[in-house]
Coordinates of N, CA and C in Angstrom, one line a residue:
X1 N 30.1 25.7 -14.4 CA 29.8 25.4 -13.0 C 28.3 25.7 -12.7
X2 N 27.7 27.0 -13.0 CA 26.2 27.5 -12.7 C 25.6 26.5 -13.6
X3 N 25.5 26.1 -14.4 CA 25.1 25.3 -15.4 C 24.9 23.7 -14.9
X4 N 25.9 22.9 -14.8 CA 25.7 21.5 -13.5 C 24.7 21.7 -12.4
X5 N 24.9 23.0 -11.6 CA 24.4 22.9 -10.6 C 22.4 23.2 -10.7
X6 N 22.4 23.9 -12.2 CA 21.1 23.9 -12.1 C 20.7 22.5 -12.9
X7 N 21.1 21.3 -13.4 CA 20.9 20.1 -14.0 C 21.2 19.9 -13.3
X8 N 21.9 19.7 -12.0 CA 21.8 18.5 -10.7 C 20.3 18.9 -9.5
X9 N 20.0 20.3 -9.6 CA 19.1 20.7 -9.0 C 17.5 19.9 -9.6
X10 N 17.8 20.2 -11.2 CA 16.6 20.0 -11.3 C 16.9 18.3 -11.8
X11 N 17.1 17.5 -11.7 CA 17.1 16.4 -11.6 C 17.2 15.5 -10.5
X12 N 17.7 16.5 -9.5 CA 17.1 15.8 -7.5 C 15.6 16.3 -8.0
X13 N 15.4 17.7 -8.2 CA 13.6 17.8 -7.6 C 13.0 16.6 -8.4
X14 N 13.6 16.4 -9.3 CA 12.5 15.2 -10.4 C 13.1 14.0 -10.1
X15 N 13.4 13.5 -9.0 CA 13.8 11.9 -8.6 C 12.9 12.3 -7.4
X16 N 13.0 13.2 -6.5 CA 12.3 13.1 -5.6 C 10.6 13.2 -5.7
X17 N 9.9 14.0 -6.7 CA 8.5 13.9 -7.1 C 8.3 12.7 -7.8
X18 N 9.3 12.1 -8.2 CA 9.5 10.7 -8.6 C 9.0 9.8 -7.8
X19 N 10.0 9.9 -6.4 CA 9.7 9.2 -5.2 C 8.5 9.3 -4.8
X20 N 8.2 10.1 -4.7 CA 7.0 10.8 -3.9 C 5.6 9.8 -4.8
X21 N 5.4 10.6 -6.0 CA 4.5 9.8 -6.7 C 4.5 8.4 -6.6
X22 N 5.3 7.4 -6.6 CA 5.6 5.9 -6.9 C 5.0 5.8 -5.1
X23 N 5.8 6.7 -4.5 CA 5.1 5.9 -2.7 C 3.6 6.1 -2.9
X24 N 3.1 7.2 -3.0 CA 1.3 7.5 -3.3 C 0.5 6.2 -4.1
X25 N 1.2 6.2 -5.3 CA 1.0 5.1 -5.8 C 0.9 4.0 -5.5
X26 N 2.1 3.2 -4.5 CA 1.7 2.2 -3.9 C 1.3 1.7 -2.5
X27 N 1.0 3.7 -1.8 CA 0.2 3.2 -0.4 C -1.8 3.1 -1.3
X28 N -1.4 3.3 -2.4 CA -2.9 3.7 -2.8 C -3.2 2.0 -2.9
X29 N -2.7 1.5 -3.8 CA -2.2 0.0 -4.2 C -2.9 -1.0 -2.9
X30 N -2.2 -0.3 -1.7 CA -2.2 -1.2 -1.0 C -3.5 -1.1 -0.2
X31 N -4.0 0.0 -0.2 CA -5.0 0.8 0.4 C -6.5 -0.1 -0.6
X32 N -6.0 0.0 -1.6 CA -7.3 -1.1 -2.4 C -7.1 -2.3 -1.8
X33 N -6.1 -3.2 -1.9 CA -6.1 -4.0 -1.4 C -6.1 -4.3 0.2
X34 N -6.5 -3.3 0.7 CA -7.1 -3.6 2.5 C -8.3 -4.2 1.8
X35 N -8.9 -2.6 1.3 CA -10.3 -3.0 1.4 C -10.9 -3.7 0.5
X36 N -10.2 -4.2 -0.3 CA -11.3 -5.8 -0.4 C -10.9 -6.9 0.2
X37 N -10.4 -6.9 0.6 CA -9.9 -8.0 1.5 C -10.8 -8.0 2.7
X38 N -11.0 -6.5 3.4 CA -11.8 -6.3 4.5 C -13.2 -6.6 4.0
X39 N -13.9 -6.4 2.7 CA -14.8 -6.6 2.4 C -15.4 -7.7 2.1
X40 N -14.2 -8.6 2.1 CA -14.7 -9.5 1.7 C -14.9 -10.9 3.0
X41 N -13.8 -9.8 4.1 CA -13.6 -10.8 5.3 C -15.6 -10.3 5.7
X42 N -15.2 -9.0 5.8 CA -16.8 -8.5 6.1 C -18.1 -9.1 5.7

C-alpha cells in the first residue's frame, strides 16, 4: 500500500514538471515567433 502511493506520488510530480516544462517550452516557441514576425512587420 505505502509503496503504490509513493510511485503514484512521484510519478504525478514528474507528469506535472512534465507539463510545466513542455508549456515553457512552447510559450517560449511562440514568444520567438512573435518577435520575428514583429521584426520583420517592423
Amino acid at each position: 500500500m505505502f509503496l503504490t502511493n509513493v510511485t503514484d506520488f512521484c510519478s504525478g510530480s514528474l507528469v506535472t514538471t512534465f507539463r510545466r516544462y513542455r508549456v515553457s517550452y512552447l510559450l517560449k516557441k511562440l514568444n520567438n515567433l512573435f518577435y520575428k514576425a514583429g521584426s520583420r512587420i517592423g
